[in-house]
Amino acid sequence: MSVNQQAHTGPPYGQPQPGYQGYQQPAYGGQLLQGVPQSQYGAYNGPMPGYQQPVPPQGSLRAPPTSGAPPPVSGASLPSGHLAYSQFGHGDVQNGIPASAAPMQSYIQEKQRPPASQPFLPGSAPTPVSQTSTFQQYGPPPASVQQLSNHMAGMTIGSTTASAAPPAGLGYGPPTSVPPVSGSFSATGSGLYTPYTASQGPPPTSMSQGLPLAQPPFPGQPISAQRLPTQVPGFAPPPSSTGIGPSPYPPTTGAPRPPAVPGPPLAGQTVAGPPASQPNHVSSPPPPSPMAGPHAGPPTSGLHGAPPLAHPPQPGYQMQQNGSFGQVRGPQPHYGGAYPGTPNYGSQPGPPPPPKRLDPDSIPSPQLNELPPQQKPRHRIDPDAIPSPIQVIEDDRNNRGSEPFVTGVRGQVPPLVTTNFLVKDQGNASPRYIRCTSYNIPCTSDMAKQSQVPLAAVIKPLATLPPEEALPYLVDHGESGPVRCNRCKAYMCPFMQFIEGGRRFQCCFCSCVTEVPPHYFQHLDHTGKRVDFYDRPELSLGSYEFLATVDYCKNNKFPSPPAFIFMIDVSYNAVKSGLVRLICEELKSLLDYLPREGNMEESAIRVGFVTYNKVLHFYNVKSSLAQPQMMVVSDVADMFVPLLDGFLVNVNESRTVIASLLDQIPEMFADTRETETVFAPVIQAGLEALKAAECAGKLFVFHTSLPIAEAPGKLKNRDDKKLINTDKEKALFQPQTSFYNNLAKDCVAQGCCVDLFLFPNQYLDVATLGVVTYQTGGSIYKYAYFQLETDQDRFLNDLRRDVQKEVGFDAVMRVRTSTGIRATDFFGAFYMSNTTDVEMAGLDCDKTITVEFKHDDKLSEDSGALLQCALLYTSCAGQRRLRIHNLSLNCCTQLADLYRNCETDTLINYLAKYAYRGVLSSPVKTVRDALINQCAQILACYRKNCASPSSAGQLILPECMKLLPVYLNCVLKSDVLQPGPEVTTDDRAYIRQLVTSMDVAETNVFFYPRLLPLTKADVDSDSLPAAIRNSEERLSKGDIYLLENGLNIFVWVGVNVQQGLIQNLFGVSSFSQISNALSTLPVLENPFSKKVRSMIDMLQVQRSRYMKLIIVKQEDKLEMLFKHFLVEDKSLSGGASYVDFLCHMHKEIRQLLS
């Protein structure tokens, strides 16, 4: 079917791009059309004739970014001078050429391509300076641009809604408003997408050679993504997969998909130098980054530069800022489901709704032979034309931030983690407690394997809620305890079905029928609901708590309140740096803020103190003593606690003795010369003290160096950078001895959680020391090269929050599912002694447990699937409780429904954890390849089964997953998976453990940091300025920017910033006087200073850790560290830029489909 389109401003793909002057864009047939501005380079396959270039939607034009994409690799190689031309007639636009057609195409193109020297029309964007290409190639450079272009031309992001097809020449552009008409394609070229109505049926197959043509998504659907070239030259992807199709696992390793593959560390993660060395970890939502000029609509510029301003954009498409069309996420409206009988074209799959396409082939890009010599290698795709995280975040905020998210409906996809929204619990747990990778899961395991979309839930059982939302109700059923299913032991929840007048209930998980206990009986109303439905939290809410009976307690007796033991390293380094004095001073006041239950007068938690170097010193701080007493245990090989009475005390009762002790410790060790430390005996001592007191608790260990003194758990320095990128690299992430695994097991059995504060000046072996912390559910904090003046704020804020936050002790979590799926794999900071129970000595409000599900039977669309997470824990007052979270999901028999209900941020959270676990057992390269392969399989399955038939050259991404490539690339470039030379082994081990228990908001901002232009901040409002994308080309020398990733906050100051701004923010008169050593901004009385400081305070509150402030002056040595976090750019450690990676993914997908 074809569409007759009128000329309209085409979407960006085919526009003239700035920067390559003089290349006209040939029309499809290679002839230039009149009146159409030519792009400097031809569109991927040449622009469609007849379309005028659209104007860029609002926003200023930008020159193309300076780093280009590499030359394409895919496709048949054409001689460099030929354009690959589409095999279809002009009107049929094809977005990429199938490889088989390449020769023919190239021939056609050659004939038709206008000479390169034609001038390019005014009105297009400014020309960029030519540069040599800077990207590293993934593989051999493409033989010619052509190839690339073909490649790219086909990228489409699949959104399912496309309004008319965009002209072909615009690869990425939004669909234009041409009405589809059935009939043959007009010669003017239908856009890349030829829209067609569902009723029209499939597009004609008559193209020459029978190749599929690119079809536009359905009319009426905005296209949400543009097409980009998928293959950028120079990006030859490693072939990652051998087969196509449903193979469930990435072939990369040859074996099935490797166990968790660790994701790459974030780009900005850790750096090794002193101040900068903190890796970034995140805990916040991904930062949005707007483009240079916010675009109101899809950028019109093609993938390459900014679009010309000359014509207004056509009315026909919905614009989205970043050039993506259509909705940004969530179910796509107008998704018509599978197409009615579309034939397969060639190898293309037929039916599903058209998604957004990025058409690489149609992305204009300069042809090699037309470029001046120095420009040849530069192949540009306009970054504004590829899906923008900032735009997606912004659209979600605008669309979903104003209404509360009501959880009453099964399978609803929640707003993004970056959107502020209120939750109303009406039967399903809030997304603050549970987020899923998909809210509509396949009915069969075959379908799940075919899609390769992992089915996982990221669960944060004790998540903190905003003040406007009610905490889970505590239900007390008395001595009989909670009502449960007789067979599977699931707890009473809103999905249980009462029958026989309310006398029995049928379990929603296993279908077993159980008698209702007499005290719990209630009549049913005419709808079959109990009449007390709304009075009982467990019948009407998704999350609630039960008071546990003695049967749920260890040894059948109620627990004692927990204890906190502070264990301070008093070796030479700790004393000399001022750390010991700082800790003792802080503890004097901090002990008044121990966590307590709701309305209790004082905390029930008891405290104890130990200091250590090569030996341990215990302190008796009994309230009846006038002075504390010290007892030394020097036999560290056989650790015991020398006193019982007086070691763990109530803070209020022993206040004066404790204060005296904290004053004396720094003086006692002021002249120490002991440099060696022990570590394992310290934890054993804390464990023995808790055992003797018969309670659970937490050890706060402050430690400075590798424990080399003779003692159990002694370690040696095994750091070896030569292992990086070898098969032995995994040893760097594994503990050097199994001693700590066994110690962790003992700690979990006692409910002894270990939080570790590390202050290393050299290698400390975080991979080994962190084992106990990790397996007991504790937290690690690391302050490399600790300096009092710059790091004390961060350390004290972290310590205060760590001591005060809500925590449950002696916790066990089990996840039950309805028949058909079961929990098979778990990620996080915990210990498992069997296959179902997740055991944690401590679980705090920031920790998440990620659970993967697999099918063990068929599911039904009618009944859906249910999850119930039950957490048994001891509160900080010593009360045993059960916290229950329930969630109902939809089930589908159509892949399109799965892809329409996915949550990319959660998917990335899962994939990063899977990858970060994988580095323990597989070479990092294997893990990276497996990640790329799995994502290529996910997108190839969508392309094959859900997108409208179109040219293989198009990259088509599902609307909900259009950010999968950019976020996945951030994971691949992270310090764990692709470390730069300055990243230490300890940094990598630290990040690996940190990410494993992060929630979705934290991984989001950790992997794609938030970049805010401070100079655009409105000093009179409380709001943050609009974020911009993480790329150097978005920065202006005259502005100041803030970048945060959950671990660090960078303030970047351009060399041309006005003197007045520098004076207002830093209190100095010129750029050269700004000090890099500032760890906080000076408090100045002017609106700009107040606004920036309040923004930083606001960001600090949102994150679980206090972020280190680093001032970066443009062109200064710290700028390299800052650039590490500009994740859309190529990284120094070899990570690809977003544009290059998108091309690489397109190539991988095409290989799978062919």
mmCIF file of C-alpha atoms in Angstrom, residues 610-755:
data_model
loop_
_atom_site.group_PDB
_atom_site.id
_atom_site.type_symbol
_atom_site.label_atom_id
_atom_site.label_comp_id
_atom_site.label_asym_id
_atom_site.label_seq_id
_atom_site.Cartn_x
_atom_site.Cartn_y
_atom_site.Cartn_z
ATOM 1 C CA VAL A 610 35.691 -1.395 71.305
ATOM 2 C CA THR A 611 38.970 0.083 70.028
ATOM 3 C CA TYR A 612 41.606 -1.983 68.214
ATOM 4 C CA ASN A 613 44.903 -2.072 66.337
ATOM 5 C CA LYS A 614 46.788 -5.408 66.637
ATOM 6 C CA VAL A 615 44.895 -6.125 69.863
ATOM 7 C CA LEU A 616 41.364 -5.350 71.041
ATOM 8 C CA HIS A 617 40.330 -3.059 73.893
ATOM 9 C CA PHE A 618 36.877 -3.522 75.449
ATOM 10 C CA TYR A 619 35.340 -0.876 77.705
ATOM 11 C CA ASN A 620 33.137 -1.296 80.748
ATOM 12 C CA VAL A 621 30.828 1.738 80.795
ATOM 13 C CA LYS A 622 28.412 0.541 83.481
ATOM 14 C CA SER A 623 26.413 3.436 84.902
ATOM 15 C CA SER A 624 27.618 2.775 88.454
ATOM 16 C CA LEU A 625 31.289 3.384 87.560
ATOM 17 C CA ALA A 626 32.942 6.756 88.046
ATOM 18 C CA GLN A 627 35.329 6.119 85.130
ATOM 19 C CA PRO A 628 35.225 3.648 82.225
ATOM 20 C CA GLN A 629 37.396 0.553 82.571
ATOM 21 C CA MET A 630 39.477 -0.861 79.709
ATOM 22 C CA MET A 631 40.177 -4.564 79.184
ATOM 23 C CA VAL A 632 42.676 -5.720 76.577
ATOM 24 C CA VAL A 633 42.409 -8.988 74.663
ATOM 25 C CA SER A 634 45.711 -9.697 72.976
ATOM 26 C CA ASP A 635 45.042 -13.324 72.060
ATOM 27 C CA VAL A 636 43.283 -12.469 68.789
ATOM 28 C CA ALA A 637 43.450 -16.068 67.594
ATOM 29 C CA ASP A 638 40.866 -17.127 70.180
ATOM 30 C CA MET A 639 38.558 -14.174 70.547
ATOM 31 C CA PHE A 640 36.297 -13.806 73.562
ATOM 32 C CA VAL A 641 34.532 -10.926 75.290
ATOM 33 C CA PRO A 642 36.169 -10.246 78.668
ATOM 34 C CA LEU A 643 33.110 -8.742 80.312
ATOM 35 C CA LEU A 644 29.373 -9.206 80.068
ATOM 36 C CA ASP A 645 27.934 -6.794 82.555
ATOM 37 C CA GLY A 646 28.730 -3.188 81.646
ATOM 38 C CA PHE A 647 29.688 -3.731 77.981
ATOM 39 C CA LEU A 648 26.240 -3.134 76.407
ATOM 40 C CA VAL A 649 24.457 -0.303 78.198
ATOM 41 C CA ASN A 650 21.528 2.088 77.969
ATOM 42 C CA VAL A 651 22.773 5.458 76.701
ATOM 43 C CA ASN A 652 20.808 7.584 79.163
ATOM 44 C CA GLU A 653 21.817 5.563 82.197
ATOM 45 C CA SER A 654 25.538 5.551 81.375
ATOM 46 C CA ARG A 655 25.723 8.972 79.724
ATOM 47 C CA THR A 656 28.505 10.436 81.901
ATOM 48 C CA VAL A 657 30.694 7.320 81.748
ATOM 49 C CA ILE A 658 30.310 7.144 77.957
ATOM 50 C CA ALA A 659 31.166 10.846 77.586
ATOM 51 C CA SER A 660 34.251 10.343 79.723
ATOM 52 C CA LEU A 661 35.340 7.359 77.615
ATOM 53 C CA LEU A 662 34.869 9.257 74.336
ATOM 54 C CA ASP A 663 36.977 12.113 75.710
ATOM 55 C CA GLN A 664 39.745 9.741 76.795
ATOM 56 C CA ILE A 665 40.111 7.508 73.712
ATOM 57 C CA PRO A 666 41.823 10.139 71.489
ATOM 58 C CA GLU A 667 44.240 11.014 74.304
ATOM 59 C CA MET A 668 45.037 7.393 75.191
ATOM 60 C CA PHE A 669 46.195 6.610 71.657
ATOM 61 C CA ALA A 670 47.560 10.031 70.703
ATOM 62 C CA ASP A 671 51.164 8.822 70.688
ATOM 63 C CA THR A 672 50.599 5.371 69.234
ATOM 64 C CA ARG A 673 53.209 3.978 66.851
ATOM 65 C CA GLU A 674 51.221 0.849 65.979
ATOM 66 C CA THR A 675 50.541 0.767 62.257
ATOM 67 C CA GLU A 676 49.272 -2.809 61.830
ATOM 68 C CA THR A 677 45.653 -3.812 62.276
ATOM 69 C CA VAL A 678 43.526 -6.930 62.575
ATOM 70 C CA PHE A 679 40.024 -7.171 61.137
ATOM 71 C CA ALA A 680 38.330 -10.579 61.454
ATOM 72 C CA PRO A 681 38.834 -10.770 65.263
ATOM 73 C CA VAL A 682 37.052 -7.407 65.578
ATOM 74 C CA ILE A 683 33.929 -8.817 63.934
ATOM 75 C CA GLN A 684 34.249 -12.028 65.959
ATOM 76 C CA ALA A 685 34.362 -9.940 69.139
ATOM 77 C CA GLY A 686 31.189 -8.072 68.196
ATOM 78 C CA LEU A 687 29.478 -11.321 67.281
ATOM 79 C CA GLU A 688 30.451 -12.940 70.599
ATOM 80 C CA ALA A 689 29.178 -9.908 72.534
ATOM 81 C CA LEU A 690 25.769 -10.124 70.814
ATOM 82 C CA LYS A 691 25.633 -13.882 71.431
ATOM 83 C CA ALA A 692 26.362 -13.371 75.116
ATOM 84 C CA ALA A 693 23.645 -10.714 75.335
ATOM 85 C CA GLU A 694 21.242 -12.947 73.354
ATOM 86 C CA CYS A 695 20.247 -10.162 70.981
ATOM 87 C CA ALA A 696 20.666 -9.071 67.390
ATOM 88 C CA GLY A 697 22.453 -5.872 66.506
ATOM 89 C CA LYS A 698 24.803 -3.936 64.306
ATOM 90 C CA LEU A 699 28.567 -3.413 64.374
ATOM 91 C CA PHE A 700 29.848 -0.044 63.150
ATOM 92 C CA VAL A 701 33.461 -0.750 62.187
ATOM 93 C CA PHE A 702 35.775 2.200 61.354
ATOM 94 C CA HIS A 703 38.812 0.732 59.593
ATOM 95 C CA THR A 704 41.851 2.196 57.810
ATOM 96 C CA SER A 705 44.222 -0.408 56.380
ATOM 97 C CA LEU A 706 44.805 -3.895 54.981
ATOM 98 C CA PRO A 707 44.769 -6.285 57.998
ATOM 99 C CA ILE A 708 48.294 -7.709 57.789
ATOM 100 C CA ALA A 709 48.916 -8.350 61.511
ATOM 101 C CA GLU A 710 49.095 -12.022 62.522
ATOM 102 C CA ALA A 711 45.522 -13.056 63.242
ATOM 103 C CA PRO A 712 42.659 -15.041 61.729
ATOM 104 C CA GLY A 713 41.538 -13.431 58.479
ATOM 105 C CA LYS A 714 44.978 -11.898 57.821
ATOM 106 C CA LEU A 715 45.250 -10.653 54.209
ATOM 107 C CA LYS A 716 48.015 -9.904 51.758
ATOM 108 C CA ASN A 717 48.207 -7.242 49.080
ATOM 109 C CA ARG A 718 47.138 -9.029 45.904
ATOM 110 C CA ASP A 719 46.223 -5.989 43.815
ATOM 111 C CA ASP A 720 47.392 -6.607 40.252
ATOM 112 C CA LYS A 721 46.423 -4.332 37.407
ATOM 113 C CA LYS A 722 47.959 -6.778 34.946
ATOM 114 C CA LEU A 723 44.979 -9.078 35.451
ATOM 115 C CA ILE A 724 42.600 -6.549 33.901
ATOM 116 C CA ASN A 725 41.165 -7.795 30.613
ATOM 117 C CA THR A 726 42.482 -11.313 31.207
ATOM 118 C CA ASP A 727 40.602 -14.452 32.205
ATOM 119 C CA LYS A 728 41.975 -14.067 35.731
ATOM 120 C CA GLU A 729 40.417 -10.642 36.233
ATOM 121 C CA LYS A 730 37.518 -12.243 38.096
ATOM 122 C CA ALA A 731 39.901 -13.081 40.952
ATOM 123 C CA LEU A 732 40.073 -9.365 41.754
ATOM 124 C CA PHE A 733 36.375 -9.392 42.670
ATOM 125 C CA GLN A 734 36.488 -12.606 44.675
ATOM 126 C CA PRO A 735 37.524 -12.738 48.349
ATOM 127 C CA GLN A 736 41.091 -14.013 48.824
ATOM 128 C CA THR A 737 40.035 -16.432 51.557
ATOM 129 C CA SER A 738 36.859 -18.278 52.481
ATOM 130 C CA PHE A 739 37.374 -17.302 56.120
ATOM 131 C CA TYR A 740 35.102 -14.276 55.793
ATOM 132 C CA ASN A 741 32.302 -16.248 54.131
ATOM 133 C CA ASN A 742 32.169 -18.547 57.135
ATOM 134 C CA LEU A 743 32.302 -15.617 59.518
ATOM 135 C CA ALA A 744 29.416 -13.971 57.639
ATOM 136 C CA LYS A 745 27.347 -17.138 57.983
ATOM 137 C CA ASP A 746 27.826 -17.074 61.772
ATOM 138 C CA CYS A 747 26.907 -13.384 61.888
ATOM 139 C CA VAL A 748 23.670 -13.967 59.978
ATOM 140 C CA ALA A 749 22.705 -16.781 62.340
ATOM 141 C CA GLN A 750 23.019 -14.386 65.280
ATOM 142 C CA GLY A 751 21.444 -11.359 63.582
ATOM 143 C CA CYS A 752 24.767 -9.478 63.669
ATOM 144 C CA CYS A 753 24.825 -6.932 60.836
ATOM 145 C CA VAL A 754 28.135 -5.225 59.962
ATOM 146 C CA ASP A 755 28.429 -1.684 58.594
#
